[in-house]
Tab-separated table of C-alpha atoms in Angstrom:
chain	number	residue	atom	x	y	z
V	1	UNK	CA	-107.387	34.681	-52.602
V	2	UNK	CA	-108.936	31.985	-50.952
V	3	UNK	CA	-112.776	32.381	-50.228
V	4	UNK	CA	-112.461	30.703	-46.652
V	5	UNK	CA	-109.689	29.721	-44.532
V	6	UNK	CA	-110.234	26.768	-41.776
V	7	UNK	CA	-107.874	27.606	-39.115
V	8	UNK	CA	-107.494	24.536	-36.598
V	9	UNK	CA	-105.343	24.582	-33.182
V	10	UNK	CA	-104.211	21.309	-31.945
V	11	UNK	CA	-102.568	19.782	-29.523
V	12	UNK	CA	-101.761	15.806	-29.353
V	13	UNK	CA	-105.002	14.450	-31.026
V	14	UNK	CA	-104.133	13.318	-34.336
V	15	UNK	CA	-107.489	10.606	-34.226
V	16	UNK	CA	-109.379	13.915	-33.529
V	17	UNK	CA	-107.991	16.001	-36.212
V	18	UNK	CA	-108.018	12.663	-38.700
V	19	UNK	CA	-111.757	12.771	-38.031
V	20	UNK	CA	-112.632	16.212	-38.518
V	21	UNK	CA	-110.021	16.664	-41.805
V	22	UNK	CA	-112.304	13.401	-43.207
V	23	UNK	CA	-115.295	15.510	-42.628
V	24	UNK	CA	-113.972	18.790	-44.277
V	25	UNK	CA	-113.640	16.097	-47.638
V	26	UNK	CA	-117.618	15.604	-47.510
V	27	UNK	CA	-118.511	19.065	-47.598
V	28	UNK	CA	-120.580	20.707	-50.026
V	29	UNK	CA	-118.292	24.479	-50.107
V	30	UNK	CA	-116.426	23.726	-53.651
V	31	UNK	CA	-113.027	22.438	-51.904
V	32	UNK	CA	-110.958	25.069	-54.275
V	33	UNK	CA	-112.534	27.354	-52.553
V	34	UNK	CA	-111.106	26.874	-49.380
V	35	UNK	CA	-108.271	26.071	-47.678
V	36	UNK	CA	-107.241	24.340	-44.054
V	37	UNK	CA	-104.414	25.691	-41.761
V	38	UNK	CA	-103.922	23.017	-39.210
V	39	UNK	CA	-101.292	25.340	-36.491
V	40	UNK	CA	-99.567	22.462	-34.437
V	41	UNK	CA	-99.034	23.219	-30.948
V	42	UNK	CA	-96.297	21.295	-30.501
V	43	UNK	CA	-97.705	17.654	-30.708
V	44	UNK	CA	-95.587	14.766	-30.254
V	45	UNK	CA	-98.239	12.165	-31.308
V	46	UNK	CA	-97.873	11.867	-35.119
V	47	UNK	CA	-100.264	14.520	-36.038
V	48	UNK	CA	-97.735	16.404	-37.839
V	49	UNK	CA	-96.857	13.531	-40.268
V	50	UNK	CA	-100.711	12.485	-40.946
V	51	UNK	CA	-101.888	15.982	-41.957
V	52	UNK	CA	-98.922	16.348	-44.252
V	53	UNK	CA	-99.645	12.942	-45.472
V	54	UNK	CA	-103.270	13.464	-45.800
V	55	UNK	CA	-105.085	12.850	-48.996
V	56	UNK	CA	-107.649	16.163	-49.185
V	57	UNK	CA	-109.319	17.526	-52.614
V	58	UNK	CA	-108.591	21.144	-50.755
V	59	UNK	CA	-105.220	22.962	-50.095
V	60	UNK	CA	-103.826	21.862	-46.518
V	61	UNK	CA	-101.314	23.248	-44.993
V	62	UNK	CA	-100.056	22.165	-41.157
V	63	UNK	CA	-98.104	25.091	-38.996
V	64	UNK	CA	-95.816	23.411	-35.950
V	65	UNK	CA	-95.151	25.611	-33.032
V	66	UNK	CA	-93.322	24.753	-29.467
V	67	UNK	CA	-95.845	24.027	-27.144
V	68	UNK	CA	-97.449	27.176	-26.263
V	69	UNK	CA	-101.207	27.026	-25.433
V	70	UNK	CA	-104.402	27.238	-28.089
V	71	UNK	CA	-104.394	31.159	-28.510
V	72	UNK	CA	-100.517	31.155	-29.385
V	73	UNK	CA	-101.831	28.390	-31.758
V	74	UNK	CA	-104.820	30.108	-33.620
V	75	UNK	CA	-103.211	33.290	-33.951
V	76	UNK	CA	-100.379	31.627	-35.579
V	77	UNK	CA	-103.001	29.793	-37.802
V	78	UNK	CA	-104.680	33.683	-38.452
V	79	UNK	CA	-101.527	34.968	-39.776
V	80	UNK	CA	-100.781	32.318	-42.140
V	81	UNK	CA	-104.481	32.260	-43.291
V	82	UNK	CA	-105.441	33.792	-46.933
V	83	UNK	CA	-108.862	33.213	-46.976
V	84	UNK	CA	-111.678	36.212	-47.346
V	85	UNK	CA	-112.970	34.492	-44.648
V	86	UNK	CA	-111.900	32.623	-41.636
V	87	UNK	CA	-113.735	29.745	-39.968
V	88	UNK	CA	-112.290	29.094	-36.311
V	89	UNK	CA	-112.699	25.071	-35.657
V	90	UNK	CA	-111.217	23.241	-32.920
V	91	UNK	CA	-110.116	20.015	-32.974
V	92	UNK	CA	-112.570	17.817	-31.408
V	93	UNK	CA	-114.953	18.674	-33.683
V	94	UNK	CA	-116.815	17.067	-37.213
V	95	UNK	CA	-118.526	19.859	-39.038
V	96	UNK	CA	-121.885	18.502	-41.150
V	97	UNK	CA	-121.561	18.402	-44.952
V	98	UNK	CA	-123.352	21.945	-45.019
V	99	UNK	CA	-120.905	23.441	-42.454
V	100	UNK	CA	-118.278	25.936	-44.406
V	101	UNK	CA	-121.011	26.914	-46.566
V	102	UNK	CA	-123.544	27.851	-44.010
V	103	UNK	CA	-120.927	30.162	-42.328
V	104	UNK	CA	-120.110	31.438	-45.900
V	105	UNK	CA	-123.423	32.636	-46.289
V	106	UNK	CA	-124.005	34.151	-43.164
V	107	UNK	CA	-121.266	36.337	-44.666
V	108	UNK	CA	-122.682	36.795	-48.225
V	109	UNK	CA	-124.352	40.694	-46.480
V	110	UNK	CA	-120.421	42.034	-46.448
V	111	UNK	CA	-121.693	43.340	-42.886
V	112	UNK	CA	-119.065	43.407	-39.424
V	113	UNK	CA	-120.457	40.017	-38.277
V	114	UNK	CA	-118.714	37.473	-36.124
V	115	UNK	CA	-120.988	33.702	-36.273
V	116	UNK	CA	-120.778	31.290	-33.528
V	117	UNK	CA	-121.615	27.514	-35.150
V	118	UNK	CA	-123.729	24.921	-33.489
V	119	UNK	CA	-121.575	22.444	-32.013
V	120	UNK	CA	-123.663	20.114	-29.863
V	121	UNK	CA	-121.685	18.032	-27.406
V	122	UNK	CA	-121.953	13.847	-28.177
V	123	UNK	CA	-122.649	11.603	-25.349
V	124	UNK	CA	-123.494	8.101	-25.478
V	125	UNK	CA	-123.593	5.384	-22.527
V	126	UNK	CA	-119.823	5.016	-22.613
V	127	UNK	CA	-119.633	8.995	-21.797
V	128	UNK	CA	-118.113	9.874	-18.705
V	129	UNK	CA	-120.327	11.419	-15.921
V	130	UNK	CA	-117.914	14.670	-16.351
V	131	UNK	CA	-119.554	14.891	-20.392
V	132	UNK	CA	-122.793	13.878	-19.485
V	133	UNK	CA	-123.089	16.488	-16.968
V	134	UNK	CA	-121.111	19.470	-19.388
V	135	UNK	CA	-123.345	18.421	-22.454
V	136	UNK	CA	-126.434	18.802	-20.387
V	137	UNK	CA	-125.589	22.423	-19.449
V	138	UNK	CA	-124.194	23.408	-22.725
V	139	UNK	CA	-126.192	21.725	-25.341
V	140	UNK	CA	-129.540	23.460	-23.783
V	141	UNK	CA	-127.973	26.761	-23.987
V	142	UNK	CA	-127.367	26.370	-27.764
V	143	UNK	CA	-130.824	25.304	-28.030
V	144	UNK	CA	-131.776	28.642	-26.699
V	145	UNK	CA	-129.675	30.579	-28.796
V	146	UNK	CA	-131.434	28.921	-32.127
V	147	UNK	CA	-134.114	30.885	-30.989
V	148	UNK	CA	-134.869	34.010	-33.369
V	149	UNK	CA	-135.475	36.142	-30.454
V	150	UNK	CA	-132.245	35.472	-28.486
V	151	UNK	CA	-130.152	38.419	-27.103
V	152	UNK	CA	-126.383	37.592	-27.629
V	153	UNK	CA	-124.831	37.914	-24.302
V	154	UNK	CA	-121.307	38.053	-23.537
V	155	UNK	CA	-121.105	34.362	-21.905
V	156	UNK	CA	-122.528	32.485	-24.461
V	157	UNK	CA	-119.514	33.473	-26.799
V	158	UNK	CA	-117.612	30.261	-28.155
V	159	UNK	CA	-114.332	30.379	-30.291
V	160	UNK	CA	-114.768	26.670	-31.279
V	161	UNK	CA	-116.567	26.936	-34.074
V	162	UNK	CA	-116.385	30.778	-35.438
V	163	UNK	CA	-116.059	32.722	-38.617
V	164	UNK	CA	-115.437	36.100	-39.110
V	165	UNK	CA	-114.289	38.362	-41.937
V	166	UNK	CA	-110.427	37.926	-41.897
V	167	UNK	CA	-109.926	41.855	-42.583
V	168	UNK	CA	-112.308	42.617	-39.874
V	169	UNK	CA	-110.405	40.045	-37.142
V	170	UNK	CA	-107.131	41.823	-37.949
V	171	UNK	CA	-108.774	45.359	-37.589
V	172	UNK	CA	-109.674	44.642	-34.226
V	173	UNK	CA	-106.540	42.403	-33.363
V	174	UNK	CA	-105.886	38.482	-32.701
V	175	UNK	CA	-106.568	36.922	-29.322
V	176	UNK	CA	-104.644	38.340	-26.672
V	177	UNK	CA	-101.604	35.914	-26.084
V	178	UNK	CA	-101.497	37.277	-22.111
V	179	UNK	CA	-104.478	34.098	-22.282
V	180	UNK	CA	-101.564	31.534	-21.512
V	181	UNK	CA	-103.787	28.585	-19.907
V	182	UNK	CA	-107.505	27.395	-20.288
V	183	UNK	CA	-110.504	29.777	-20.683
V	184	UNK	CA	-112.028	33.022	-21.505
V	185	UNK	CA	-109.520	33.873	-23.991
V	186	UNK	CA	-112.502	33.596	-26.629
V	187	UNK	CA	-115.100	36.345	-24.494
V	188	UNK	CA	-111.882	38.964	-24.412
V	189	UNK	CA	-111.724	38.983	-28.192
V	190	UNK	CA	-115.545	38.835	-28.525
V	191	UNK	CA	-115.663	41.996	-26.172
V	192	UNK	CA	-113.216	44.085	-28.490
V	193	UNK	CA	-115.452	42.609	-31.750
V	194	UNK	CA	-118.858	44.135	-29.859
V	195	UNK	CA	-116.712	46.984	-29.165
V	196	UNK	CA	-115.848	47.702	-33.038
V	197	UNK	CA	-119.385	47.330	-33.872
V	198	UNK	CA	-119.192	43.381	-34.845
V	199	UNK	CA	-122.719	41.872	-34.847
V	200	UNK	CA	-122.053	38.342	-33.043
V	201	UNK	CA	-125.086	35.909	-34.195
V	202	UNK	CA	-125.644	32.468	-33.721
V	203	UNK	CA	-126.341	29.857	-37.248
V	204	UNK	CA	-128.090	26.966	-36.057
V	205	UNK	CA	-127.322	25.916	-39.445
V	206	UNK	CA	-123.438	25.625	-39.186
V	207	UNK	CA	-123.179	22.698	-37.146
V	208	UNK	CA	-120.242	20.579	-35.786
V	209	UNK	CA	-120.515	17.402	-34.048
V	210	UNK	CA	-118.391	18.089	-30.673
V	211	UNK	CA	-116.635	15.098	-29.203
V	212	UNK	CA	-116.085	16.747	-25.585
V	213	UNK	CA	-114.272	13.817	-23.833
V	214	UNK	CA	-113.588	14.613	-19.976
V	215	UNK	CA	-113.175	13.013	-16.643
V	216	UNK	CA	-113.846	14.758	-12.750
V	217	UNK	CA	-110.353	15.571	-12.612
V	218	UNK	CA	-109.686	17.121	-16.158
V	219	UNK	CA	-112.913	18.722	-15.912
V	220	UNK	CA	-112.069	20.591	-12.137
V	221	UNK	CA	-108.548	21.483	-13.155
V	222	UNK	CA	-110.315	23.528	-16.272
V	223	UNK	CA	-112.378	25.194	-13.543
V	224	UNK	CA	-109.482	26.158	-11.382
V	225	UNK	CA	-107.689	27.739	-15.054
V	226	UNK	CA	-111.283	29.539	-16.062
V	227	UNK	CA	-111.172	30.893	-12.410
V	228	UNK	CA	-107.651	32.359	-12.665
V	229	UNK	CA	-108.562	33.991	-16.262
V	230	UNK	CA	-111.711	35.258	-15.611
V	231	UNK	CA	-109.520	37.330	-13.013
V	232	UNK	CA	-107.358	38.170	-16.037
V	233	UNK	CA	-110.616	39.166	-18.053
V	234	UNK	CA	-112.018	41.532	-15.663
V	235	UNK	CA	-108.695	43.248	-15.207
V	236	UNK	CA	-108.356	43.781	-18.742
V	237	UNK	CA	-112.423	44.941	-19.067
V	238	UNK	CA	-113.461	46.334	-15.874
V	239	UNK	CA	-117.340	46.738	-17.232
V	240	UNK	CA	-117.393	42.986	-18.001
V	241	UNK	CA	-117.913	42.278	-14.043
V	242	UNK	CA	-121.746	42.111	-13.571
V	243	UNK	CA	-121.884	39.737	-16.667
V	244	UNK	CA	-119.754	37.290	-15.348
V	245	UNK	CA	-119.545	34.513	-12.570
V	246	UNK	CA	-117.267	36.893	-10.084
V	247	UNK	CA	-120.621	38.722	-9.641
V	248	UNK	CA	-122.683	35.488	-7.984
V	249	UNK	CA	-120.037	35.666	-4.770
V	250	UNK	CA	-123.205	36.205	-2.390
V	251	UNK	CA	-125.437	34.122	-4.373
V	252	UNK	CA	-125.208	30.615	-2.575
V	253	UNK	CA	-126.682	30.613	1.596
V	254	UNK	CA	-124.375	31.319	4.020
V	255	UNK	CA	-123.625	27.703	5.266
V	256	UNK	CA	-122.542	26.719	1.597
V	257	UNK	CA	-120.511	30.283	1.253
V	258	UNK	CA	-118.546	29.675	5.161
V	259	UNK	CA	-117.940	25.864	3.820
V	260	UNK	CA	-116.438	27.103	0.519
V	261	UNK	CA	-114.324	29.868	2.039
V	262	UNK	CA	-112.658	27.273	4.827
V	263	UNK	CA	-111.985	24.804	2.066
V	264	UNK	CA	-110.497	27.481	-0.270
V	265	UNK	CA	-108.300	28.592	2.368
V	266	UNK	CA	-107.474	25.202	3.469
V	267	UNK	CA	-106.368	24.316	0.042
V	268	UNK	CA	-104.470	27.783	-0.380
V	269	UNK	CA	-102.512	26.399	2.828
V	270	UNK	CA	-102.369	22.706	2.093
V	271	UNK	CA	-102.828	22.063	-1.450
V	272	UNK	CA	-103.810	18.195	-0.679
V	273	UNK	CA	-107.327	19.159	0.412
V	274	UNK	CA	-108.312	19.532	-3.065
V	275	UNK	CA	-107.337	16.034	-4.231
V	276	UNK	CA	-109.231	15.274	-1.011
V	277	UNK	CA	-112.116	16.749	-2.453
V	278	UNK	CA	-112.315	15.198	-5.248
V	279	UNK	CA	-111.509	11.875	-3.493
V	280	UNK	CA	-115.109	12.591	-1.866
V	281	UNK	CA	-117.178	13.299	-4.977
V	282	UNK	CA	-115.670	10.444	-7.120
V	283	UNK	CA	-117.140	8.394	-3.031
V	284	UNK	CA	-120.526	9.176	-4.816
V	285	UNK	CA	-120.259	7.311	-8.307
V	286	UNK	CA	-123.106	4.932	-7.158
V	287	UNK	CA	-124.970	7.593	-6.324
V	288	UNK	CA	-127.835	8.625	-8.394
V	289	UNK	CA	-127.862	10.800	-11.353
V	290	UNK	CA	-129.074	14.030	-8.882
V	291	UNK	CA	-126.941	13.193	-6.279
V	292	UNK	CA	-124.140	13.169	-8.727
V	293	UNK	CA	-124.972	16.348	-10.875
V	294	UNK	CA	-125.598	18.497	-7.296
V	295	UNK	CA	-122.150	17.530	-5.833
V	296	UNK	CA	-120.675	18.768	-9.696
V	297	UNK	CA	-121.958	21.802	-8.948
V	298	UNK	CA	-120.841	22.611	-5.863
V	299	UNK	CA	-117.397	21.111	-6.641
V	300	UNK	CA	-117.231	23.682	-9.591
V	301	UNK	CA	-118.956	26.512	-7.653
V	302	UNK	CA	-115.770	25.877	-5.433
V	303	UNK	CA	-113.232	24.749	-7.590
V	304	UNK	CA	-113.626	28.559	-9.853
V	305	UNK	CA	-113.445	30.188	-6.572
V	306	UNK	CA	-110.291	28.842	-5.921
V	307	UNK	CA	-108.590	29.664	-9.149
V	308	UNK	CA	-109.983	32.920	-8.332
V	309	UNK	CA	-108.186	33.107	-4.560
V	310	UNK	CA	-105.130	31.299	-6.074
V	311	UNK	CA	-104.749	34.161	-8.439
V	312	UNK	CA	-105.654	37.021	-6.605
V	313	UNK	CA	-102.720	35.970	-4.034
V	314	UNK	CA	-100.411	35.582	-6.933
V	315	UNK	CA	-100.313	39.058	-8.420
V	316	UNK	CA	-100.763	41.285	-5.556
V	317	UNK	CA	-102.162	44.082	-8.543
V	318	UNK	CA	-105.912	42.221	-8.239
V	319	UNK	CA	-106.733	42.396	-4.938
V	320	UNK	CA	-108.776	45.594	-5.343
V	321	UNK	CA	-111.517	43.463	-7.433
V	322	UNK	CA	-111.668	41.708	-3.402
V	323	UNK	CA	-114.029	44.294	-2.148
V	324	UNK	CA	-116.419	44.275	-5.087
V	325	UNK	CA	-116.657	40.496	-5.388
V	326	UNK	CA	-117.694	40.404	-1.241
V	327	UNK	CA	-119.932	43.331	-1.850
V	328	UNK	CA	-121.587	42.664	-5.654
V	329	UNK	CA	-125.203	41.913	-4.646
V	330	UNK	CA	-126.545	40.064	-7.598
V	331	UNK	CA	-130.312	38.949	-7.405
V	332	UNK	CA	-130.011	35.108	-9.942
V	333	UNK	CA	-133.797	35.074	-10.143
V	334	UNK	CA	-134.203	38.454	-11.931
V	335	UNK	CA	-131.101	37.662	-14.385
């Protein structure tokens, strides 16, 4: 048996995954002691030929699948995995020389833990306002959670970078494949690992370079999926609700919430008014960096709302969470 499997979903980025397979070579975890499972999500881009022609001191081994989304993908990876232990790693990553074996020895206890990596987001002065502004947010949460005091919360769960005990992931079952598009897929698996009794920490030590590369439009569309799943997530763990962005309906003024209600229902009618939307905010790309970063905000404020509406009038089975999302009363500044 393998010591550590590196499972990696991907979909069309072989330049990504050549990258990140180039940094597995540099690492100081003895490379017979681990192998890579590269699951293939369908790609059409040549990443299927370059892993299998890839020249790597460890075993390799690339999966191909029909396109069917990054949870089909992983799990796929899981179940052809034979390592003790599996490391998680998504493809836009480029794990440091110490990465595998800092995750190894977070294991070295034998204890139920699950350990999210460091993966702070890269931006430069070619990086899109849509990275800049994501990397802001996220990279100063990780900082937080390097802090030896930090209390794990449910939110701050990422599956890009992860290890876990393979036994203990197949215990409390794979990611749940009803996850079909973009976010939160990786929360609903970490609330069944809590669940079990799986200690989730954060190793400041296992760190991967992240090469998040988005634009206004990718970026929104992501917030429209993470609105429809979050739907999905609270349907599936009804005590998850006052953790989670449905419960900050009533947070915003009034003037903001009537605004963002008329456009959601304007889109819901005429689905143009959201390119118009973003037609206005992309207006502002002169504007200065505040300007900029306040209009993101709103336009994701109103772009999750809408995947939430969208869905909700979909599948007539979620419109009792309605009520509680106009009534939650949820005070931000005592959070």
């Amino acid at each position: 048996m393998m010591k550590v499997s590196v499972v990696i979903p991907t979909y069309n980025r072989a330049g990504s995954m050549e990258r990140l397979l180039n940094a597995l070579k540099a690492q100081t975890f003895p490379p017979s002691d681990f192998e890579v499972v590269v699951s293939i999500d369908g790609s059409e881009d040549g990443t299927r030929e370059m892993v299998e022609n890839f020249d790597a001191p460890f075993t390799i081994r690339s999966l191909w699948q029909p396109n069917s989304g990054r949870v089909k993908a992983c799990n796929n990876g899981i179940e052809n995995a034979s390592g003790e232990v599996l490391i998680i790693l998504d493809d836009d990553m480029e794990p440091l020389p110490e990465f595998i074996e800092a995750h190894y020895l977070s294991h070295s206890s034998g204890g139920k833990l699950g350990v999210i990596g460091a993966a702070p987001i890269y931006v430069d002065d070619s990086s899109t306002f849509a990275t800049k502004y994501v990397a802001s947010e996220f990279n100063a949460r990780q900082k937080k959670m390097a802090s030896p005091d930090y209390k794990f919360r449910i939110w701050d769960f990422y599956g890009g970078t992860f290890s876990i005990r393979r036994k203990t992931l197949l215990e409390v079952g794979l990611f749940d494949e009803s996850f079909k598009t973009y976010g939160y897929e990786d929360m609903e698996l970490a609330r069944r690992l809590i669940k079990s009794g799986v200690k989730i920490i954060f190793n400041p030590e296992a760190i991967c370079t992240q090469y998040y590369d988005e634009n206004l439009e990718g970026l929104l569309k992501k917030t429209v999926y993470s609105g429809e799943r979050v739907v999905l997530l609270v349907s599936i763990h009804p005590e998850l609700f006052g953790e989670l962005k449905l419960r900050e309906y009533n947070v915003q003024g009034w003037k903001w919430r009537w605004l963002r209600f008329t456009l959601i229902w304007a889109a819901l009618l005429f689905p143009p008014t959201s390119r118009l939307i973003v037609s206005f905010i992309k207006s502002f790309d002169n504007s200065s960096e505040k300007t900029r970063a306040r209009l993101y905000a709103m336009a994701m404020d109103y772009f999750f709302w809408l995947g939430v509406w969208s869905e909700v009038r979909k599948n007539r089975e979620y419109e009792p969470l309605i009520p509680r999302i106009k009534s939650y009363r949820y005070d931000s500044h005592a959070s």
